[in-house]
Amino acid sequence: MKLFLKTALLILVSGSISAQNFYKERISRDNILTIGVGPSFAYLDNGGQYRSLNFEIRPSFSLGLTKRLNQTFDLRSTAGFQQINSGGNPPTVLRDQWFQDFASFTAKGTVYFF
C-alpha cells in the first residue's frame, strides 16, 4: 500500500498544471511573487532505496521573486527550505563500506536553499 501511494503521488506531482497567464490580458506584470508548498524528497547517497520507492517524502516550502527586465529577459530568485530524512534499510555490506569510508549512515534535518 505504501508503494502504491508513493507511486500515485509521483505521477500526480509530475502531471501538467494550468496556471494564470497575465499576458493574455495585456497587463504587464513586472514584479511577480511565487509561493511553492508541497511534498519533496532528497536524492542522497543514504536517502533510501529509490528503485523500490523506499524513501522519505517530506514537506518543502519556497518563495520566488521575478523582476521583468524587458519582454525577453527577467531576473528570478528562489529561496526556501526542505526537510530531509534518510530512509530505507541499507544492506550490511553497504553500511560496512560507508563505515570504512567515514561516510554518514543517516541524514536528518532542514536544508535551506537560495
CSV table of N, CA, C and O in Angstrom, one decimal:
chain,number,residue,atom,x,y,z
A,1,MET,N,0.8,-1.2,0.0
A,1,MET,CA,0.0,0.0,0.0
A,1,MET,C,0.9,1.3,0.0
A,1,MET,O,0.6,2.2,-0.7
A,2,LYS,N,2.0,1.2,0.8
A,2,LYS,CA,2.8,2.4,0.8
A,2,LYS,C,3.5,2.6,-0.5
A,2,LYS,O,3.6,3.8,-0.9
A,3,LEU,N,3.9,1.6,-1.2
A,3,LEU,CA,4.5,1.7,-2.5
A,3,LEU,C,3.4,2.3,-3.5
A,3,LEU,O,3.8,3.1,-4.3
A,4,PHE,N,2.2,1.9,-3.4
A,4,PHE,CA,1.2,2.4,-4.3
A,4,PHE,C,0.9,3.9,-4.1
A,4,PHE,O,0.8,4.7,-5.0
A,5,LEU,N,0.9,4.3,-2.8
A,5,LEU,CA,0.7,5.7,-2.5
A,5,LEU,C,1.8,6.6,-3.0
A,5,LEU,O,1.6,7.7,-3.6
A,6,LYS,N,3.1,6.1,-2.8
A,6,LYS,CA,4.2,6.9,-3.3
A,6,LYS,C,4.2,7.0,-4.8
A,6,LYS,O,4.5,8.0,-5.4
A,7,THR,N,3.9,5.9,-5.5
A,7,THR,CA,3.9,5.9,-7.0
A,7,THR,C,2.8,6.8,-7.5
A,7,THR,O,3.0,7.6,-8.4
A,8,ALA,N,1.6,6.8,-6.8
A,8,ALA,CA,0.5,7.7,-7.2
A,8,ALA,C,0.9,9.1,-7.0
A,8,ALA,O,0.5,10.0,-7.8
A,9,LEU,N,1.6,9.4,-5.9
A,9,LEU,CA,2.0,10.8,-5.6
A,9,LEU,C,2.9,11.3,-6.6
A,9,LEU,O,2.8,12.4,-7.1
A,10,LEU,N,3.9,10.5,-7.0
A,10,LEU,CA,4.9,10.9,-8.0
A,10,LEU,C,4.2,11.1,-9.4
A,10,LEU,O,4.6,12.1,-10.1
A,11,ILE,N,3.3,10.3,-9.7
A,11,ILE,CA,2.6,10.5,-11.0
A,11,ILE,C,1.7,11.8,-10.9
A,11,ILE,O,1.7,12.6,-11.9
A,12,LEU,N,1.1,12.0,-9.8
A,12,LEU,CA,0.2,13.2,-9.7
A,12,LEU,C,1.0,14.5,-9.7
A,12,LEU,O,0.7,15.4,-10.4
A,13,VAL,N,2.2,14.5,-9.0
A,13,VAL,CA,3.0,15.6,-9.0
A,13,VAL,C,3.7,15.9,-10.3
A,13,VAL,O,3.9,17.1,-10.7
A,14,SER,N,4.0,14.9,-11.1
A,14,SER,CA,4.7,15.1,-12.3
A,14,SER,C,3.7,15.5,-13.5
A,14,SER,O,4.2,15.7,-14.6
A,15,GLY,N,2.4,15.6,-13.2
A,15,GLY,CA,1.5,16.0,-14.3
A,15,GLY,C,1.6,17.4,-14.6
A,15,GLY,O,2.3,18.2,-14.1
A,16,SER,N,0.8,17.8,-15.6
A,16,SER,CA,0.7,19.2,-16.0
A,16,SER,C,-0.3,20.0,-15.2
A,16,SER,O,-1.3,19.5,-14.8
A,17,ILE,N,0.1,21.2,-14.9
A,17,ILE,CA,-0.7,22.1,-14.0
A,17,ILE,C,-1.0,23.4,-14.8
A,17,ILE,O,-0.1,24.0,-15.4
A,18,SER,N,-2.2,23.8,-14.9
A,18,SER,CA,-2.6,25.0,-15.6
A,18,SER,C,-2.5,26.2,-14.5
A,18,SER,O,-2.9,26.0,-13.4
A,19,ALA,N,-2.1,27.3,-15.0
A,19,ALA,CA,-2.0,28.5,-14.1
A,19,ALA,C,-2.5,29.7,-14.9
A,19,ALA,O,-2.8,29.6,-16.1
A,20,GLN,N,-2.5,30.8,-14.2
A,20,GLN,CA,-2.9,32.1,-14.8
A,20,GLN,C,-1.8,32.6,-15.8
A,20,GLN,O,-0.7,32.5,-15.6
A,21,ASN,N,-2.3,33.2,-16.8
A,21,ASN,CA,-1.4,33.8,-17.8
A,21,ASN,C,-1.8,35.3,-17.9
A,21,ASN,O,-2.8,35.7,-18.5
A,22,PHE,N,-1.0,36.2,-17.2
A,22,PHE,CA,-1.4,37.6,-17.1
A,22,PHE,C,-1.1,38.3,-18.4
A,22,PHE,O,-1.7,39.4,-18.6
A,23,TYR,N,-0.3,37.8,-19.3
A,23,TYR,CA,0.0,38.4,-20.5
A,23,TYR,C,-1.2,38.3,-21.5
A,23,TYR,O,-1.2,39.0,-22.5
A,24,LYS,N,-2.1,37.4,-21.2
A,24,LYS,CA,-3.2,37.2,-22.1
A,24,LYS,C,-4.1,38.5,-22.0
A,24,LYS,O,-4.7,38.9,-23.0
A,25,GLU,N,-4.2,39.1,-20.9
A,25,GLU,CA,-5.0,40.4,-20.7
A,25,GLU,C,-4.2,41.6,-21.1
A,25,GLU,O,-4.7,42.7,-20.9
A,26,ARG,N,-3.0,41.5,-21.6
A,26,ARG,CA,-2.1,42.6,-22.0
A,26,ARG,C,-1.8,43.5,-20.8
A,26,ARG,O,-1.6,44.7,-20.9
A,27,ILE,N,-1.7,42.9,-19.6
A,27,ILE,CA,-1.3,43.7,-18.4
A,27,ILE,C,0.1,43.2,-18.1
A,27,ILE,O,0.4,42.1,-17.9
A,28,SER,N,1.0,44.2,-18.1
A,28,SER,CA,2.4,43.9,-17.8
A,28,SER,C,2.6,43.6,-16.3
A,28,SER,O,2.3,44.5,-15.5
A,29,ARG,N,3.2,42.5,-16.0
A,29,ARG,CA,3.5,42.1,-14.6
A,29,ARG,C,5.0,42.2,-14.5
A,29,ARG,O,5.7,41.3,-14.9
A,30,ASP,N,5.5,43.3,-14.0
A,30,ASP,CA,7.0,43.5,-13.9
A,30,ASP,C,7.6,42.8,-12.6
A,30,ASP,O,8.7,42.5,-12.6
A,31,ASN,N,6.8,42.7,-11.6
A,31,ASN,CA,7.2,42.1,-10.3
A,31,ASN,C,6.3,41.0,-10.0
A,31,ASN,O,5.1,41.2,-9.8
A,32,ILE,N,6.8,39.7,-9.8
A,32,ILE,CA,5.9,38.6,-9.6
A,32,ILE,C,6.4,37.9,-8.3
A,32,ILE,O,7.6,37.6,-8.2
A,33,LEU,N,5.5,37.6,-7.4
A,33,LEU,CA,5.8,36.8,-6.2
A,33,LEU,C,5.2,35.4,-6.4
A,33,LEU,O,4.1,35.3,-6.7
A,34,THR,N,6.0,34.4,-6.1
A,34,THR,CA,5.6,33.0,-6.3
A,34,THR,C,5.8,32.2,-5.0
A,34,THR,O,6.9,32.4,-4.4
A,35,ILE,N,4.8,31.5,-4.6
A,35,ILE,CA,4.9,30.7,-3.3
A,35,ILE,C,4.7,29.2,-3.7
A,35,ILE,O,3.8,28.9,-4.5
A,36,GLY,N,5.6,28.4,-3.2
A,36,GLY,CA,5.5,27.0,-3.5
A,36,GLY,C,5.5,26.1,-2.2
A,36,GLY,O,6.3,26.4,-1.3
A,37,VAL,N,4.6,25.2,-2.1
A,37,VAL,CA,4.5,24.3,-0.9
A,37,VAL,C,4.1,23.0,-1.5
A,37,VAL,O,3.3,22.8,-2.3
A,38,GLY,N,4.8,21.9,-0.9
A,38,GLY,CA,4.4,20.6,-1.4
A,38,GLY,C,5.4,19.5,-0.9
A,38,GLY,O,6.3,19.8,-0.2
A,39,PRO,N,5.1,18.3,-1.3
A,39,PRO,CA,6.0,17.2,-0.9
A,39,PRO,C,7.3,17.2,-1.7
A,39,PRO,O,7.3,17.6,-2.8
A,40,SER,N,8.3,16.6,-1.0
A,40,SER,CA,9.6,16.5,-1.7
A,40,SER,C,10.4,15.4,-1.1
A,40,SER,O,10.1,14.9,-0.1
A,41,PHE,N,11.5,15.0,-1.8
A,41,PHE,CA,12.4,14.1,-1.3
A,41,PHE,C,13.8,14.5,-1.8
A,41,PHE,O,13.9,15.2,-2.8
A,42,ALA,N,14.8,14.1,-1.0
A,42,ALA,CA,16.2,14.5,-1.4
A,42,ALA,C,16.8,13.2,-1.9
A,42,ALA,O,16.7,12.1,-1.3
A,43,TYR,N,17.5,13.3,-3.0
A,43,TYR,CA,18.3,12.2,-3.6
A,43,TYR,C,19.7,12.2,-2.9
A,43,TYR,O,20.6,12.9,-3.4
A,44,LEU,N,19.8,11.4,-1.9
A,44,LEU,CA,21.1,11.3,-1.1
A,44,LEU,C,21.7,10.0,-1.3
A,44,LEU,O,21.0,9.0,-1.7
A,45,ASP,N,23.0,9.8,-1.0
A,45,ASP,CA,23.6,8.5,-1.0
A,45,ASP,C,23.0,7.6,0.0
A,45,ASP,O,22.8,6.4,-0.3
A,46,ASN,N,22.6,8.1,1.1
A,46,ASN,CA,21.9,7.3,2.1
A,46,ASN,C,20.4,7.7,2.3
A,46,ASN,O,19.9,7.5,3.4
A,47,GLY,N,19.8,8.2,1.2
A,47,GLY,CA,18.5,8.7,1.3
A,47,GLY,C,17.4,7.6,1.2
A,47,GLY,O,16.3,7.8,1.6
A,48,GLY,N,17.8,6.4,0.8
A,48,GLY,CA,16.8,5.3,0.8
A,48,GLY,C,17.0,4.5,-0.4
A,48,GLY,O,18.0,4.6,-1.2
A,49,GLN,N,16.1,3.5,-0.6
A,49,GLN,CA,16.2,2.6,-1.8
A,49,GLN,C,15.2,3.1,-2.8
A,49,GLN,O,14.0,2.9,-2.8
A,50,TYR,N,15.8,3.9,-3.8
A,50,TYR,CA,14.9,4.6,-4.7
A,50,TYR,C,14.3,3.6,-5.8
A,50,TYR,O,13.2,3.9,-6.2
A,51,ARG,N,15.0,2.6,-6.1
A,51,ARG,CA,14.4,1.6,-7.1
A,51,ARG,C,13.1,1.0,-6.6
A,51,ARG,O,12.2,0.7,-7.3
A,52,SER,N,13.0,0.7,-5.3
A,52,SER,CA,11.8,0.1,-4.7
A,52,SER,C,10.9,1.2,-4.0
A,52,SER,O,10.0,0.8,-3.3
A,53,LEU,N,11.2,2.5,-4.3
A,53,LEU,CA,10.4,3.6,-3.8
A,53,LEU,C,10.3,3.6,-2.3
A,53,LEU,O,9.3,3.9,-1.7
A,54,ASN,N,11.4,3.2,-1.6
A,54,ASN,CA,11.5,3.1,-0.2
A,54,ASN,C,12.4,4.3,0.3
A,54,ASN,O,13.5,4.2,0.6
A,55,PHE,N,11.7,5.5,0.4
A,55,PHE,CA,12.4,6.7,0.8
A,55,PHE,C,11.4,7.6,1.5
A,55,PHE,O,10.2,7.5,1.3
A,56,GLU,N,11.9,8.6,2.2
A,56,GLU,CA,11.0,9.5,2.9
A,56,GLU,C,10.6,10.7,2.0
A,56,GLU,O,11.3,11.2,1.3
A,57,ILE,N,9.3,11.0,2.1
A,57,ILE,CA,8.7,12.2,1.5
A,57,ILE,C,8.4,13.2,2.6
A,57,ILE,O,7.7,12.9,3.5
A,58,ARG,N,9.0,14.3,2.5
A,58,ARG,CA,9.0,15.4,3.5
A,58,ARG,C,8.4,16.7,2.9
A,58,ARG,O,8.5,16.8,1.7
A,59,PRO,N,8.0,17.6,3.7
A,59,PRO,CA,7.4,18.9,3.1
A,59,PRO,C,8.6,19.8,2.7
A,59,PRO,O,9.7,19.8,3.2
A,60,SER,N,8.2,20.7,1.8
A,60,SER,CA,9.1,21.8,1.4
A,60,SER,C,8.4,23.1,1.2
A,60,SER,O,7.1,23.0,0.9
A,61,PHE,N,9.1,24.2,1.2
A,61,PHE,CA,8.5,25.5,1.0
A,61,PHE,C,9.4,26.4,0.3
A,61,PHE,O,10.6,26.3,0.5
A,62,SER,N,8.9,27.2,-0.7
A,62,SER,CA,9.8,28.1,-1.4
A,62,SER,C,9.1,29.4,-1.7
A,62,SER,O,7.8,29.4,-1.8
A,63,LEU,N,9.9,30.4,-1.8
A,63,LEU,CA,9.3,31.8,-2.1
A,63,LEU,C,10.2,32.3,-3.3
A,63,LEU,O,11.4,32.3,-3.2
A,64,GLY,N,9.5,32.7,-4.4
A,64,GLY,CA,10.3,33.2,-5.5
A,64,GLY,C,9.9,34.6,-5.9
A,64,GLY,O,8.7,35.0,-5.8
A,65,LEU,N,10.9,35.4,-6.4
A,65,LEU,CA,10.6,36.7,-6.8
A,65,LEU,C,11.1,36.8,-8.3
A,65,LEU,O,12.2,36.3,-8.6
A,66,THR,N,10.3,37.4,-9.1
A,66,THR,CA,10.7,37.6,-10.5
A,66,THR,C,10.6,39.1,-10.9
A,66,THR,O,9.6,39.8,-10.6
A,67,LYS,N,11.7,39.7,-11.4
A,67,LYS,CA,11.7,41.1,-11.9
A,67,LYS,C,11.9,41.0,-13.4
A,67,LYS,O,12.9,40.6,-13.9
A,68,ARG,N,10.9,41.5,-14.1
A,68,ARG,CA,10.9,41.5,-15.5
A,68,ARG,C,11.7,42.7,-16.0
A,68,ARG,O,11.4,43.9,-15.7
A,69,LEU,N,12.8,42.4,-16.8
A,69,LEU,CA,13.7,43.5,-17.3
A,69,LEU,C,13.1,44.1,-18.6
A,69,LEU,O,13.1,45.3,-18.8
A,70,ASN,N,12.8,43.2,-19.5
A,70,ASN,CA,12.1,43.6,-20.8
A,70,ASN,C,11.3,42.4,-21.3
A,70,ASN,O,11.1,41.5,-20.5
A,71,GLN,N,10.9,42.5,-22.5
A,71,GLN,CA,10.0,41.4,-23.0
A,71,GLN,C,10.7,40.1,-23.1
A,71,GLN,O,10.0,39.0,-23.1
A,72,THR,N,12.0,40.1,-23.2
A,72,THR,CA,12.7,38.8,-23.4
A,72,THR,C,13.4,38.3,-22.1
A,72,THR,O,13.4,37.1,-21.9
A,73,PHE,N,13.9,39.2,-21.3
A,73,PHE,CA,14.6,38.8,-20.1
A,73,PHE,C,14.0,39.2,-18.8
A,73,PHE,O,13.3,40.2,-18.7
A,74,ASP,N,14.2,38.3,-17.8
A,74,ASP,CA,13.8,38.6,-16.4
A,74,ASP,C,14.8,38.0,-15.4
A,74,ASP,O,15.5,37.1,-15.8
A,75,LEU,N,14.9,38.5,-14.2
A,75,LEU,CA,15.7,38.0,-13.2
A,75,LEU,C,14.8,37.3,-12.2
A,75,LEU,O,13.7,37.7,-11.8
A,76,ARG,N,15.2,36.1,-11.8
A,76,ARG,CA,14.4,35.2,-10.9
A,76,ARG,C,15.3,34.8,-9.8
A,76,ARG,O,16.5,34.4,-10.0
A,77,SER,N,14.7,34.8,-8.6
A,77,SER,CA,15.4,34.2,-7.4
A,77,SER,C,14.4,33.4,-6.6
A,77,SER,O,13.2,33.7,-6.6
A,78,THR,N,14.9,32.3,-6.1
A,78,THR,CA,14.1,31.4,-5.2
A,78,THR,C,14.8,31.1,-4.0
A,78,THR,O,16.0,30.8,-4.0
A,79,ALA,N,14.1,31.2,-2.9
A,79,ALA,CA,14.7,30.8,-1.6
A,79,ALA,C,13.6,29.9,-0.9
A,79,ALA,O,12.4,30.0,-1.1
A,80,GLY,N,14.1,29.0,-0.1
A,80,GLY,CA,13.2,28.1,0.6
A,80,GLY,C,13.9,27.1,1.5
A,80,GLY,O,15.1,27.2,1.7
A,81,PHE,N,13.1,26.2,2.0
A,81,PHE,CA,13.7,25.1,2.8
A,81,PHE,C,13.0,23.8,2.5
A,81,PHE,O,11.9,23.8,2.0
A,82,GLN,N,13.7,22.7,2.8
A,82,GLN,CA,13.2,21.4,2.6
A,82,GLN,C,13.7,20.5,3.7
A,82,GLN,O,14.9,20.6,4.1
A,83,GLN,N,12.8,19.7,4.3
A,83,GLN,CA,13.2,18.8,5.3
A,83,GLN,C,13.7,17.5,4.6
A,83,GLN,O,13.1,17.0,3.7
A,84,ILE,N,14.8,17.0,5.1
A,84,ILE,CA,15.3,15.7,4.6
A,84,ILE,C,15.4,14.7,5.7
A,84,ILE,O,15.6,15.0,6.9
A,85,ASN,N,15.4,13.5,5.3
A,85,ASN,CA,15.5,12.3,6.3
A,85,ASN,C,15.8,11.1,5.5
A,85,ASN,O,15.2,10.8,4.5
A,86,SER,N,16.9,10.5,5.9
A,86,SER,CA,17.3,9.2,5.2
A,86,SER,C,16.3,8.1,5.5
A,86,SER,O,15.7,8.1,6.5
A,87,GLY,N,16.1,7.3,4.5
A,87,GLY,CA,15.1,6.2,4.7
A,87,GLY,C,15.6,4.9,4.2
A,87,GLY,O,16.8,4.7,3.8
A,88,GLY,N,14.8,3.9,4.4
A,88,GLY,CA,15.2,2.6,3.9
A,88,GLY,C,16.1,1.9,4.9
A,88,GLY,O,16.4,2.4,6.0
A,89,ASN,N,16.5,0.7,4.6
A,89,ASN,CA,17.3,-0.1,5.5
A,89,ASN,C,18.4,-0.7,4.6
A,89,ASN,O,18.3,-1.7,4.0
A,90,PRO,N,19.6,0.0,4.5
A,90,PRO,CA,20.7,-0.4,3.6
A,90,PRO,C,21.3,-1.7,4.0
A,90,PRO,O,21.3,-2.0,5.2
A,91,PRO,N,21.7,-2.5,3.1
A,91,PRO,CA,22.3,-3.8,3.4
A,91,PRO,C,23.6,-3.6,4.3
A,91,PRO,O,24.3,-2.6,4.3
A,92,THR,N,24.0,-4.7,5.0
A,92,THR,CA,25.1,-4.6,5.9
A,92,THR,C,26.4,-4.4,5.2
A,92,THR,O,27.3,-3.6,5.6
A,93,VAL,N,26.5,-4.9,4.0
A,93,VAL,CA,27.7,-4.7,3.2
A,93,VAL,C,27.9,-3.2,2.9
A,93,VAL,O,29.0,-2.7,2.9
A,94,LEU,N,26.8,-2.6,2.5
A,94,LEU,CA,26.9,-1.2,2.2
A,94,LEU,C,27.2,-0.3,3.4
A,94,LEU,O,28.0,0.6,3.3
A,95,ARG,N,26.6,-0.7,4.5
A,95,ARG,CA,26.9,0.1,5.8
A,95,ARG,C,28.3,-0.1,6.2
A,95,ARG,O,29.0,0.8,6.7
A,96,ASP,N,28.9,-1.3,6.0
A,96,ASP,CA,30.3,-1.5,6.3
A,96,ASP,C,31.2,-0.7,5.4
A,96,ASP,O,32.2,-0.1,5.8
A,97,GLN,N,30.8,-0.6,4.1
A,97,GLN,CA,31.6,0.3,3.2
A,97,GLN,C,31.5,1.7,3.6
A,97,GLN,O,32.5,2.4,3.6
A,98,TRP,N,30.3,2.2,4.0
A,98,TRP,CA,30.2,3.6,4.5
A,98,TRP,C,31.1,3.8,5.7
A,98,TRP,O,31.7,4.8,5.9
A,99,PHE,N,31.1,2.8,6.6
A,99,PHE,CA,31.9,2.9,7.8
A,99,PHE,C,33.4,3.0,7.5
A,99,PHE,O,34.1,3.8,8.1
A,100,GLN,N,33.8,2.2,6.6
A,100,GLN,CA,35.3,2.3,6.2
A,100,GLN,C,35.6,3.6,5.5
A,100,GLN,O,36.7,4.1,5.6
A,101,ASP,N,34.7,4.2,4.8
A,101,ASP,CA,34.9,5.5,4.1
A,101,ASP,C,34.6,6.7,5.0
A,101,ASP,O,34.7,7.8,4.5
A,102,PHE,N,34.3,6.4,6.3
A,102,PHE,CA,33.9,7.5,7.2
A,102,PHE,C,32.8,8.3,6.7
A,102,PHE,O,32.7,9.6,6.8
A,103,ALA,N,31.8,7.7,6.0
A,103,ALA,CA,30.7,8.4,5.5
A,103,ALA,C,29.5,8.3,6.5
A,103,ALA,O,29.5,7.6,7.4
A,104,SER,N,28.5,9.2,6.2
A,104,SER,CA,27.4,9.2,7.1
A,104,SER,C,26.4,8.0,6.9
A,104,SER,O,26.3,7.6,5.8
A,105,PHE,N,25.8,7.6,7.9
A,105,PHE,CA,24.8,6.5,7.8
A,105,PHE,C,23.4,7.1,7.7
A,105,PHE,O,22.6,6.5,7.0
A,106,THR,N,23.2,8.2,8.3
A,106,THR,CA,21.8,8.8,8.3
A,106,THR,C,22.0,10.3,8.1
A,106,THR,O,23.0,10.9,8.3
A,107,ALA,N,20.9,10.8,7.6
A,107,ALA,CA,20.9,12.3,7.4
A,107,ALA,C,19.5,12.7,7.8
A,107,ALA,O,18.5,12.1,7.4
A,108,LYS,N,19.4,13.8,8.6
A,108,LYS,CA,18.1,14.3,9.1
A,108,LYS,C,18.3,15.7,9.4
A,108,LYS,O,19.2,16.1,10.0
A,109,GLY,N,17.3,16.5,8.9
A,109,GLY,CA,17.4,18.0,9.3
A,109,GLY,C,16.7,18.8,8.2
A,109,GLY,O,15.9,18.3,7.4
A,110,THR,N,17.0,20.1,8.2
A,110,THR,CA,16.4,21.0,7.3
A,110,THR,C,17.5,21.6,6.3
A,110,THR,O,18.6,21.9,6.8
A,111,VAL,N,17.2,21.6,5.1
A,111,VAL,CA,18.1,22.2,4.1
A,111,VAL,C,17.5,23.5,3.6
A,111,VAL,O,16.3,23.6,3.2
A,112,TYR,N,18.3,24.6,3.6
A,112,TYR,CA,17.9,25.9,3.2
A,112,TYR,C,18.6,26.1,1.8
A,112,TYR,O,19.7,25.8,1.6
A,113,PHE,N,17.9,26.7,0.9
A,113,PHE,CA,18.4,26.9,-0.5
A,113,PHE,C,18.1,28.3,-0.9
A,113,PHE,O,17.1,28.9,-0.5
A,114,PHE,N,18.9,28.8,-1.8
A,114,PHE,CA,18.7,30.1,-2.4
A,114,PHE,C,19.2,30.1,-3.9
A,114,PHE,O,20.2,29.5,-4.1
